Amino acid sequence: MRVLFLGTGTSTGVPEIGCQCKVCQSKDKRDKRMRSSLLVEVNGKTLLIDCGPDFRYQMLSNNISHLDAVLITHEHYDHVGGLDDLRPLSRDKSMAIFAEENVLKTVQLKMPYVFRDRWHPALPHFSLHKIDVEAFEAATIPIIPIRVIHGHLPILGYRIGNMAYLTDMKELPEEEYKKLAGLDLLILEALREEVHPSHETIDEALKKIERIAPKQALLTHLSHQAGLYIDTERKLPHNVHIAYDGLSVDC
Ligand SMILES: [Zn+2]
Ligand SMILES: [Zn+2]
Ligand SMILES: [Zn+2]
């Protein structure tokens, strides 16, 4: 399995528009973060987790021209704002989108033109698959959903083989820990150092990593307030690193 970080930033991206802070002004390309999204290549299939507003540029800049299915974690714009740009990838065959019922309903409300009765070549074509916390298959790949609490919003993370992706997480319910045993790679959110009501701090992420005990962990969905890549990376334990856009990991 290979994972490719298409984006590793929080909802505003980094740099934030108009911000003069040292992170937003940094020349290090690892401090430039598009909205969070992960590409997973496994058993000859290519899955996308989340399709945010930077999706089009992420596909072009990484030279990706095919997807087998899209998994959505939740309905916030930074995770679904690029769905319309699936048009060129859904001309011959509708794109399979997997999400919880409330997420699919929100997508249908936000993009009513996609779901009108008449088929039109200029529209994206989706086949919507309603999922819950039960295991399922996407393009023949077995997926284990993980319940994640994002402030007041219950959302999903996903385990695929020995990799798990948990973004926009504040709390992880007790019963979910056992689904995360034996991971080679755990990817989880760490927004910044200061406490936030619906996102995890770096310290909160480190506590969960210690308990889950994956071989390796990578932090994503970072804000410009998380500090410079090079400074924050130095403070982490040996098996924890900061992800950055374009990072590819085999696991
Ligand atoms: Zn987000
Ligand atoms: Zn800034
Ligand atoms: Zn969110």
PDB file of C-alpha atoms and ligand atoms in Angstrom:
ATOM      1  CA  MET A   1       0.000   0.000   0.000  1.00  0.00           C
ATOM      2  CA  ARG A   2       1.123   3.534  -0.724  1.00  0.00           C
ATOM      3  CA  VAL A   3      -0.405   6.690   0.714  1.00  0.00           C
ATOM      4  CA  LEU A   4       0.129  10.120  -0.802  1.00  0.00           C
ATOM      5  CA  PHE A   5      -0.722  13.276   1.126  1.00  0.00           C
ATOM      6  CA  LEU A   6      -2.527  15.524  -1.356  1.00  0.00           C
ATOM      7  CA  GLY A   7      -3.176  18.133   1.337  1.00  0.00           C
ATOM      8  CA  THR A   8      -2.263  18.469   5.023  1.00  0.00           C
ATOM      9  CA  GLY A   9      -3.747  21.834   6.024  1.00  0.00           C
ATOM     10  CA  THR A  10      -6.729  22.912   8.069  1.00  0.00           C
ATOM     11  CA  SER A  11      -9.832  24.499   6.518  1.00  0.00           C
ATOM     12  CA  THR A  12      -8.153  27.804   5.595  1.00  0.00           C
ATOM     13  CA  GLY A  13      -5.043  26.163   4.156  1.00  0.00           C
ATOM     14  CA  VAL A  14      -1.543  27.457   4.900  1.00  0.00           C
ATOM     15  CA  PRO A  15      -0.610  30.211   4.141  1.00  0.00           C
ATOM     16  CA  GLU A  16      -3.832  31.806   5.292  1.00  0.00           C
ATOM     17  CA  ILE A  17      -4.975  34.672   3.041  1.00  0.00           C
ATOM     18  CA  GLY A  18      -3.409  37.949   4.198  1.00  0.00           C
ATOM     19  CA  CYS A  19      -1.465  36.470   7.141  1.00  0.00           C
ATOM     20  CA  GLN A  20       2.032  37.826   7.818  1.00  0.00           C
ATOM     21  CA  CYS A  21       3.069  35.204  10.428  1.00  0.00           C
ATOM     22  CA  LYS A  22       6.387  33.377  10.023  1.00  0.00           C
ATOM     23  CA  VAL A  23       4.667  30.128   8.984  1.00  0.00           C
ATOM     24  CA  CYS A  24       2.553  31.801   6.297  1.00  0.00           C
ATOM     25  CA  GLN A  25       5.647  33.687   5.096  1.00  0.00           C
ATOM     26  CA  SER A  26       7.927  30.619   5.230  1.00  0.00           C
ATOM     27  CA  LYS A  27       9.862  29.667   2.083  1.00  0.00           C
ATOM     28  CA  ASP A  28       9.920  25.969   3.134  1.00  0.00           C
ATOM     29  CA  LYS A  29       7.533  24.077   0.846  1.00  0.00           C
ATOM     30  CA  ARG A  30       6.641  21.846   3.818  1.00  0.00           C
ATOM     31  CA  ASP A  31       4.921  24.906   5.344  1.00  0.00           C
ATOM     32  CA  LYS A  32       2.531  25.195   2.356  1.00  0.00           C
ATOM     33  CA  ARG A  33      -0.574  23.170   3.091  1.00  0.00           C
ATOM     34  CA  MET A  34      -3.582  22.610   0.869  1.00  0.00           C
ATOM     35  CA  ARG A  35      -6.814  21.374   2.394  1.00  0.00           C
ATOM     36  CA  SER A  36      -6.486  17.841   3.812  1.00  0.00           C
ATOM     37  CA  SER A  37      -6.938  14.845   1.534  1.00  0.00           C
ATOM     38  CA  LEU A  38      -5.231  11.452   1.205  1.00  0.00           C
ATOM     39  CA  LEU A  39      -4.728   9.212  -1.821  1.00  0.00           C
ATOM     40  CA  VAL A  40      -4.447   5.495  -1.035  1.00  0.00           C
ATOM     41  CA  GLU A  41      -3.122   2.994  -3.588  1.00  0.00           C
ATOM     42  CA  VAL A  42      -3.816  -0.569  -2.537  1.00  0.00           C
ATOM     43  CA  ASN A  43      -4.107  -3.858  -4.505  1.00  0.00           C
ATOM     44  CA  GLY A  44      -4.160  -1.993  -7.824  1.00  0.00           C
ATOM     45  CA  LYS A  45      -6.985   0.340  -6.734  1.00  0.00           C
ATOM     46  CA  THR A  46      -6.815   4.061  -6.039  1.00  0.00           C
ATOM     47  CA  LEU A  47      -8.999   5.479  -3.294  1.00  0.00           C
ATOM     48  CA  LEU A  48      -9.370   9.122  -2.317  1.00  0.00           C
ATOM     49  CA  ILE A  49     -10.218  10.131   1.257  1.00  0.00           C
ATOM     50  CA  ASP A  50     -11.976  13.516   1.157  1.00  0.00           C
ATOM     51  CA  CYS A  51     -12.328  15.800  -1.825  1.00  0.00           C
ATOM     52  CA  GLY A  52     -11.748  19.384  -0.693  1.00  0.00           C
ATOM     53  CA  PRO A  53     -11.622  22.675  -2.583  1.00  0.00           C
ATOM     54  CA  ASP A  54      -7.989  22.080  -3.671  1.00  0.00           C
ATOM     55  CA  PHE A  55      -8.835  18.714  -5.274  1.00  0.00           C
ATOM     56  CA  ARG A  56      -8.394  19.814  -8.903  1.00  0.00           C
ATOM     57  CA  TYR A  57      -4.930  21.261  -8.362  1.00  0.00           C
ATOM     58  CA  GLN A  58      -3.929  18.300  -6.155  1.00  0.00           C
ATOM     59  CA  MET A  59      -4.783  15.838  -8.950  1.00  0.00           C
ATOM     60  CA  LEU A  60      -3.003  17.905 -11.608  1.00  0.00           C
ATOM     61  CA  SER A  61       0.128  18.565  -9.576  1.00  0.00           C
ATOM     62  CA  ASN A  62       0.493  14.889  -8.619  1.00  0.00           C
ATOM     63  CA  ASN A  63      -0.341  13.685 -12.154  1.00  0.00           C
ATOM     64  CA  ILE A  64      -3.238  11.481 -11.006  1.00  0.00           C
ATOM     65  CA  SER A  65      -5.859  10.724 -13.636  1.00  0.00           C
ATOM     66  CA  HIS A  66      -7.854   7.857 -12.188  1.00  0.00           C
ATOM     67  CA  LEU A  67      -9.784   7.119  -8.996  1.00  0.00           C
ATOM     68  CA  ASP A  68     -11.756   3.979  -8.147  1.00  0.00           C
ATOM     69  CA  ALA A  69     -13.763   5.382  -5.222  1.00  0.00           C
ATOM     70  CA  VAL A  70     -14.024   8.357  -2.874  1.00  0.00           C
ATOM     71  CA  LEU A  71     -14.475   8.031   0.900  1.00  0.00           C
ATOM     72  CA  ILE A  72     -15.761  11.097   2.733  1.00  0.00           C
ATOM     73  CA  THR A  73     -15.113  11.683   6.444  1.00  0.00           C
ATOM     74  CA  HIS A  74     -17.693  14.473   6.948  1.00  0.00           C
ATOM     75  CA  GLU A  75     -19.554  17.251   5.212  1.00  0.00           C
ATOM     76  CA  HIS A  76     -17.447  20.312   6.088  1.00  0.00           C
ATOM     77  CA  TYR A  77     -16.529  22.297   2.981  1.00  0.00           C
ATOM     78  CA  ASP A  78     -12.789  21.653   3.327  1.00  0.00           C
ATOM     79  CA  HIS A  79     -13.568  17.924   2.868  1.00  0.00           C
ATOM     80  CA  VAL A  80     -16.226  18.010   0.107  1.00  0.00           C
ATOM     81  CA  GLY A  81     -15.729  21.329  -1.716  1.00  0.00           C
ATOM     82  CA  GLY A  82     -14.033  19.683  -4.728  1.00  0.00           C
ATOM     83  CA  LEU A  83     -16.676  17.069  -5.593  1.00  0.00           C
ATOM     84  CA  ASP A  84     -17.803  18.947  -8.712  1.00  0.00           C
ATOM     85  CA  ASP A  85     -14.270  18.576 -10.090  1.00  0.00           C
ATOM     86  CA  LEU A  86     -14.777  14.805 -10.269  1.00  0.00           C
ATOM     87  CA  ARG A  87     -16.487  15.512 -13.639  1.00  0.00           C
ATOM     88  CA  PRO A  88     -13.590  14.408 -15.889  1.00  0.00           C
ATOM     89  CA  LEU A  89     -13.209  11.216 -13.823  1.00  0.00           C
ATOM     90  CA  SER A  90     -16.895  10.247 -13.949  1.00  0.00           C
ATOM     91  CA  ARG A  91     -17.678  10.542 -17.676  1.00  0.00           C
ATOM     92  CA  ASP A  92     -17.520   6.852 -18.557  1.00  0.00           C
ATOM     93  CA  LYS A  93     -18.568   5.416 -15.226  1.00  0.00           C
ATOM     94  CA  SER A  94     -20.170   7.091 -12.236  1.00  0.00           C
ATOM     95  CA  MET A  95     -17.794   7.720  -9.341  1.00  0.00           C
ATOM     96  CA  ALA A  96     -18.552   5.710  -6.208  1.00  0.00           C
ATOM     97  CA  ILE A  97     -18.854   8.016  -3.185  1.00  0.00           C
ATOM     98  CA  PHE A  98     -18.963   6.428   0.282  1.00  0.00           C
ATOM     99  CA  ALA A  99     -20.254   8.447   3.250  1.00  0.00           C
ATOM    100  CA  GLU A 100     -22.734   8.421   6.096  1.00  0.00           C
ATOM    101  CA  GLU A 101     -26.381   9.244   5.377  1.00  0.00           C
ATOM    102  CA  ASN A 102     -26.254  12.792   6.792  1.00  0.00           C
ATOM    103  CA  VAL A 103     -23.165  13.550   4.693  1.00  0.00           C
ATOM    104  CA  LEU A 104     -24.765  12.248   1.489  1.00  0.00           C
ATOM    105  CA  LYS A 105     -27.879  14.332   2.219  1.00  0.00           C
ATOM    106  CA  THR A 106     -25.759  17.466   2.674  1.00  0.00           C
ATOM    107  CA  VAL A 107     -23.946  16.795  -0.607  1.00  0.00           C
ATOM    108  CA  GLN A 108     -27.296  16.404  -2.395  1.00  0.00           C
ATOM    109  CA  LEU A 109     -28.531  19.691  -0.887  1.00  0.00           C
ATOM    110  CA  LYS A 110     -25.351  21.564  -1.818  1.00  0.00           C
ATOM    111  CA  MET A 111     -25.222  20.217  -5.375  1.00  0.00           C
ATOM    112  CA  PRO A 112     -28.869  19.758  -6.444  1.00  0.00           C
ATOM    113  CA  TYR A 113     -27.984  20.054 -10.155  1.00  0.00           C
ATOM    114  CA  VAL A 114     -25.993  16.805  -9.949  1.00  0.00           C
ATOM    115  CA  PHE A 115     -28.974  14.789  -8.806  1.00  0.00           C
ATOM    116  CA  ARG A 116     -31.649  15.991 -11.255  1.00  0.00           C
ATOM    117  CA  ASP A 117     -33.369  13.230 -13.167  1.00  0.00           C
ATOM    118  CA  ARG A 118     -31.922  14.037 -16.570  1.00  0.00           C
ATOM    119  CA  TRP A 119     -28.457  12.709 -17.350  1.00  0.00           C
ATOM    120  CA  HIS A 120     -26.219  15.406 -18.813  1.00  0.00           C
ATOM    121  CA  PRO A 121     -22.620  15.008 -20.063  1.00  0.00           C
ATOM    122  CA  ALA A 122     -21.490  18.220 -18.329  1.00  0.00           C
ATOM    123  CA  LEU A 123     -22.438  16.969 -14.861  1.00  0.00           C
ATOM    124  CA  PRO A 124     -20.414  14.856 -12.469  1.00  0.00           C
ATOM    125  CA  HIS A 125     -21.916  11.365 -12.149  1.00  0.00           C
ATOM    126  CA  PHE A 126     -21.933   9.853  -8.688  1.00  0.00           C
ATOM    127  CA  SER A 127     -23.122   6.573  -7.283  1.00  0.00           C
ATOM    128  CA  LEU A 128     -23.796   7.268  -3.623  1.00  0.00           C
ATOM    129  CA  HIS A 129     -23.100   4.498  -1.107  1.00  0.00           C
ATOM    130  CA  LYS A 130     -24.510   4.943   2.370  1.00  0.00           C
ATOM    131  CA  ILE A 131     -22.247   3.567   5.070  1.00  0.00           C
ATOM    132  CA  ASP A 132     -22.245   3.517   8.865  1.00  0.00           C
ATOM    133  CA  VAL A 133     -19.780   2.111  11.392  1.00  0.00           C
ATOM    134  CA  GLU A 134     -19.967  -1.401   9.872  1.00  0.00           C
ATOM    135  CA  ALA A 135     -17.095  -2.670   7.723  1.00  0.00           C
ATOM    136  CA  PHE A 136     -17.640  -2.379   3.949  1.00  0.00           C
ATOM    137  CA  GLU A 137     -15.802  -2.708   0.640  1.00  0.00           C
ATOM    138  CA  ALA A 138     -14.939   0.181  -1.672  1.00  0.00           C
ATOM    139  CA  ALA A 139     -13.768  -0.965  -5.139  1.00  0.00           C
ATOM    140  CA  THR A 140     -13.189  -4.442  -3.597  1.00  0.00           C
ATOM    141  CA  ILE A 141     -10.937  -2.981  -0.862  1.00  0.00           C
ATOM    142  CA  PRO A 142     -12.069  -3.815   2.710  1.00  0.00           C
ATOM    143  CA  ILE A 143     -12.571  -0.687   4.813  1.00  0.00           C
ATOM    144  CA  ILE A 144     -13.194  -0.397   8.561  1.00  0.00           C
ATOM    145  CA  PRO A 145     -14.915   2.867   9.533  1.00  0.00           C
ATOM    146  CA  ILE A 146     -13.800   4.401  12.835  1.00  0.00           C
ATOM    147  CA  ARG A 147     -16.148   6.670  14.787  1.00  0.00           C
ATOM    148  CA  VAL A 148     -14.463  10.002  15.505  1.00  0.00           C
ATOM    149  CA  ILE A 149     -15.940  12.921  17.469  1.00  0.00           C
ATOM    150  CA  HIS A 150     -15.316  16.324  15.855  1.00  0.00           C
ATOM    151  CA  GLY A 151     -16.552  18.789  18.493  1.00  0.00           C
ATOM    152  CA  HIS A 152     -20.278  17.933  18.614  1.00  0.00           C
ATOM    153  CA  LEU A 153     -20.246  16.179  15.254  1.00  0.00           C
ATOM    154  CA  PRO A 154     -19.804  12.389  14.987  1.00  0.00           C
ATOM    155  CA  ILE A 155     -17.809  11.741  11.809  1.00  0.00           C
ATOM    156  CA  LEU A 156     -15.798   8.860  10.323  1.00  0.00           C
ATOM    157  CA  GLY A 157     -12.173   7.931  10.029  1.00  0.00           C
ATOM    158  CA  TYR A 158     -11.081   4.895   8.017  1.00  0.00           C
ATOM    159  CA  ARG A 159      -8.816   1.918   8.553  1.00  0.00           C
ATOM    160  CA  ILE A 160      -7.520   0.275   5.377  1.00  0.00           C
ATOM    161  CA  GLY A 161      -5.237  -2.694   6.077  1.00  0.00           C
ATOM    162  CA  ASN A 162      -2.635  -1.577   8.601  1.00  0.00           C
ATOM    163  CA  MET A 163      -3.156   2.150   7.958  1.00  0.00           C
ATOM    164  CA  ALA A 164      -5.746   4.392   9.609  1.00  0.00           C
ATOM    165  CA  TYR A 165      -6.684   7.985   8.751  1.00  0.00           C
ATOM    166  CA  LEU A 166      -8.441  10.004  11.481  1.00  0.00           C
ATOM    167  CA  THR A 167      -8.858  13.668  10.597  1.00  0.00           C
ATOM    168  CA  ASP A 168     -10.890  16.425  12.288  1.00  0.00           C
ATOM    169  CA  MET A 169     -10.817  14.491  15.541  1.00  0.00           C
ATOM    170  CA  LYS A 170     -11.270  15.868  19.024  1.00  0.00           C
ATOM    171  CA  GLU A 171     -12.267  12.668  20.808  1.00  0.00           C
ATOM    172  CA  LEU A 172     -11.931   9.006  19.972  1.00  0.00           C
ATOM    173  CA  PRO A 173     -14.627   6.938  21.716  1.00  0.00           C
ATOM    174  CA  GLU A 174     -13.292   4.213  24.013  1.00  0.00           C
ATOM    175  CA  GLU A 175     -14.720   1.343  21.930  1.00  0.00           C
ATOM    176  CA  GLU A 176     -12.855   2.476  18.798  1.00  0.00           C
ATOM    177  CA  TYR A 177      -9.361   1.893  20.211  1.00  0.00           C
ATOM    178  CA  LYS A 178      -9.537  -1.877  19.682  1.00  0.00           C
ATOM    179  CA  LYS A 179     -10.202  -1.326  15.954  1.00  0.00           C
ATOM    180  CA  LEU A 180      -6.835   0.433  15.769  1.00  0.00           C
ATOM    181  CA  ALA A 181      -4.646  -2.359  17.147  1.00  0.00           C
ATOM    182  CA  GLY A 182      -1.546  -3.431  15.199  1.00  0.00           C
ATOM    183  CA  LEU A 183      -1.249  -0.405  12.882  1.00  0.00           C
ATOM    184  CA  ASP A 184       1.870   0.209  10.814  1.00  0.00           C
ATOM    185  CA  LEU A 185       0.786   3.770  10.059  1.00  0.00           C
ATOM    186  CA  LEU A 186      -1.619   6.015  11.965  1.00  0.00           C
ATOM    187  CA  ILE A 187      -2.442   9.374  10.389  1.00  0.00           C
ATOM    188  CA  LEU A 188      -4.254  11.746  12.685  1.00  0.00           C
ATOM    189  CA  GLU A 189      -5.095  15.358  13.024  1.00  0.00           C
ATOM    190  CA  ALA A 190      -3.086  17.806  15.125  1.00  0.00           C
ATOM    191  CA  LEU A 191      -4.297  21.353  14.530  1.00  0.00           C
ATOM    192  CA  ARG A 192      -1.932  23.399  16.724  1.00  0.00           C
ATOM    193  CA  GLU A 193      -0.695  23.643  20.349  1.00  0.00           C
ATOM    194  CA  GLU A 194      -3.534  25.808  21.678  1.00  0.00           C
ATOM    195  CA  VAL A 195      -6.765  24.009  22.695  1.00  0.00           C
ATOM    196  CA  HIS A 196      -9.631  24.066  20.170  1.00  0.00           C
ATOM    197  CA  PRO A 197     -13.227  22.873  20.815  1.00  0.00           C
ATOM    198  CA  SER A 198     -13.464  20.571  17.801  1.00  0.00           C
ATOM    199  CA  HIS A 199      -9.881  19.807  16.801  1.00  0.00           C
ATOM    200  CA  GLU A 200      -7.047  18.024  18.558  1.00  0.00           C
ATOM    201  CA  THR A 201      -3.911  19.757  19.768  1.00  0.00           C
ATOM    202  CA  ILE A 202      -0.489  18.265  19.101  1.00  0.00           C
ATOM    203  CA  ASP A 203      -0.322  17.051  22.737  1.00  0.00           C
ATOM    204  CA  GLU A 204      -3.774  15.448  22.517  1.00  0.00           C
ATOM    205  CA  ALA A 205      -2.684  13.671  19.340  1.00  0.00           C
ATOM    206  CA  LEU A 206       0.516  12.421  21.012  1.00  0.00           C
ATOM    207  CA  LYS A 207      -1.484  10.955  23.925  1.00  0.00           C
ATOM    208  CA  LYS A 208      -3.696   9.001  21.518  1.00  0.00           C
ATOM    209  CA  ILE A 209      -0.654   7.825  19.555  1.00  0.00           C
ATOM    210  CA  GLU A 210       0.952   6.552  22.751  1.00  0.00           C
ATOM    211  CA  ARG A 211      -2.128   4.519  23.589  1.00  0.00           C
ATOM    212  CA  ILE A 212      -2.774   3.189  20.052  1.00  0.00           C
ATOM    213  CA  ALA A 213       0.970   2.437  19.641  1.00  0.00           C
ATOM    214  CA  PRO A 214       1.305   2.281  15.830  1.00  0.00           C
ATOM    215  CA  LYS A 215       4.761   1.640  14.346  1.00  0.00           C
ATOM    216  CA  GLN A 216       4.663   5.117  12.843  1.00  0.00           C
ATOM    217  CA  ALA A 217       2.348   8.130  13.139  1.00  0.00           C
ATOM    218  CA  LEU A 218       1.977  11.191  10.922  1.00  0.00           C
ATOM    219  CA  LEU A 219       0.198  14.400  11.900  1.00  0.00           C
ATOM    220  CA  THR A 220      -2.014  16.239   9.393  1.00  0.00           C
ATOM    221  CA  HIS A 221      -4.736  18.974   9.122  1.00  0.00           C
ATOM    222  CA  LEU A 222      -2.331  21.537  10.584  1.00  0.00           C
ATOM    223  CA  SER A 223      -3.000  25.227  11.057  1.00  0.00           C
ATOM    224  CA  HIS A 224      -0.421  27.989  10.573  1.00  0.00           C
ATOM    225  CA  GLN A 225      -0.555  28.198  14.400  1.00  0.00           C
ATOM    226  CA  ALA A 226       1.146  24.778  14.626  1.00  0.00           C
ATOM    227  CA  GLY A 227       4.499  26.500  14.032  1.00  0.00           C
ATOM    228  CA  LEU A 228       7.167  26.034  11.383  1.00  0.00           C
ATOM    229  CA  TYR A 229       7.502  22.467  10.091  1.00  0.00           C
ATOM    230  CA  ILE A 230      11.150  22.345  11.053  1.00  0.00           C
ATOM    231  CA  ASP A 231      10.558  23.542  14.661  1.00  0.00           C
ATOM    232  CA  THR A 232       7.508  21.360  15.373  1.00  0.00           C
ATOM    233  CA  GLU A 233       9.066  18.246  13.803  1.00  0.00           C
ATOM    234  CA  ARG A 234      12.033  18.508  16.203  1.00  0.00           C
ATOM    235  CA  LYS A 235       9.804  18.315  19.293  1.00  0.00           C
ATOM    236  CA  LEU A 236       8.139  14.997  18.371  1.00  0.00           C
ATOM    237  CA  PRO A 237       8.933  11.443  19.530  1.00  0.00           C
ATOM    238  CA  HIS A 238      11.044   9.324  17.130  1.00  0.00           C
ATOM    239  CA  ASN A 239       8.079   7.478  15.552  1.00  0.00           C
ATOM    240  CA  VAL A 240       5.900  10.592  15.022  1.00  0.00           C
ATOM    241  CA  HIS A 241       6.363  13.046  12.165  1.00  0.00           C
ATOM    242  CA  ILE A 242       4.584  15.975  10.607  1.00  0.00           C
ATOM    243  CA  ALA A 243       3.065  15.183   7.214  1.00  0.00           C
ATOM    244  CA  TYR A 244       3.393  17.665   4.363  1.00  0.00           C
ATOM    245  CA  ASP A 245       1.819  18.035   0.936  1.00  0.00           C
ATOM    246  CA  GLY A 246       3.302  15.583  -1.545  1.00  0.00           C
ATOM    247  CA  LEU A 247       4.657  13.194   1.111  1.00  0.00           C
ATOM    248  CA  SER A 248       4.335   9.583  -0.022  1.00  0.00           C
ATOM    249  CA  VAL A 249       4.685   6.633   2.371  1.00  0.00           C
ATOM    250  CA  ASP A 250       4.777   2.904   1.625  1.00  0.00           C
ATOM    251  CA  CYS A 251       3.261   0.714   4.281  1.00  0.00           C
TER     252      CYS A 251
HETATM  253 ZN    ZN B   1     -11.299  19.879   8.229  1.00  0.00          ZN
HETATM  254 ZN    ZN B   2      -0.165  32.754   9.354  1.00  0.00          ZN
HETATM  255 ZN    ZN B   3     -14.365  19.501   9.932  1.00  0.00          ZN
END
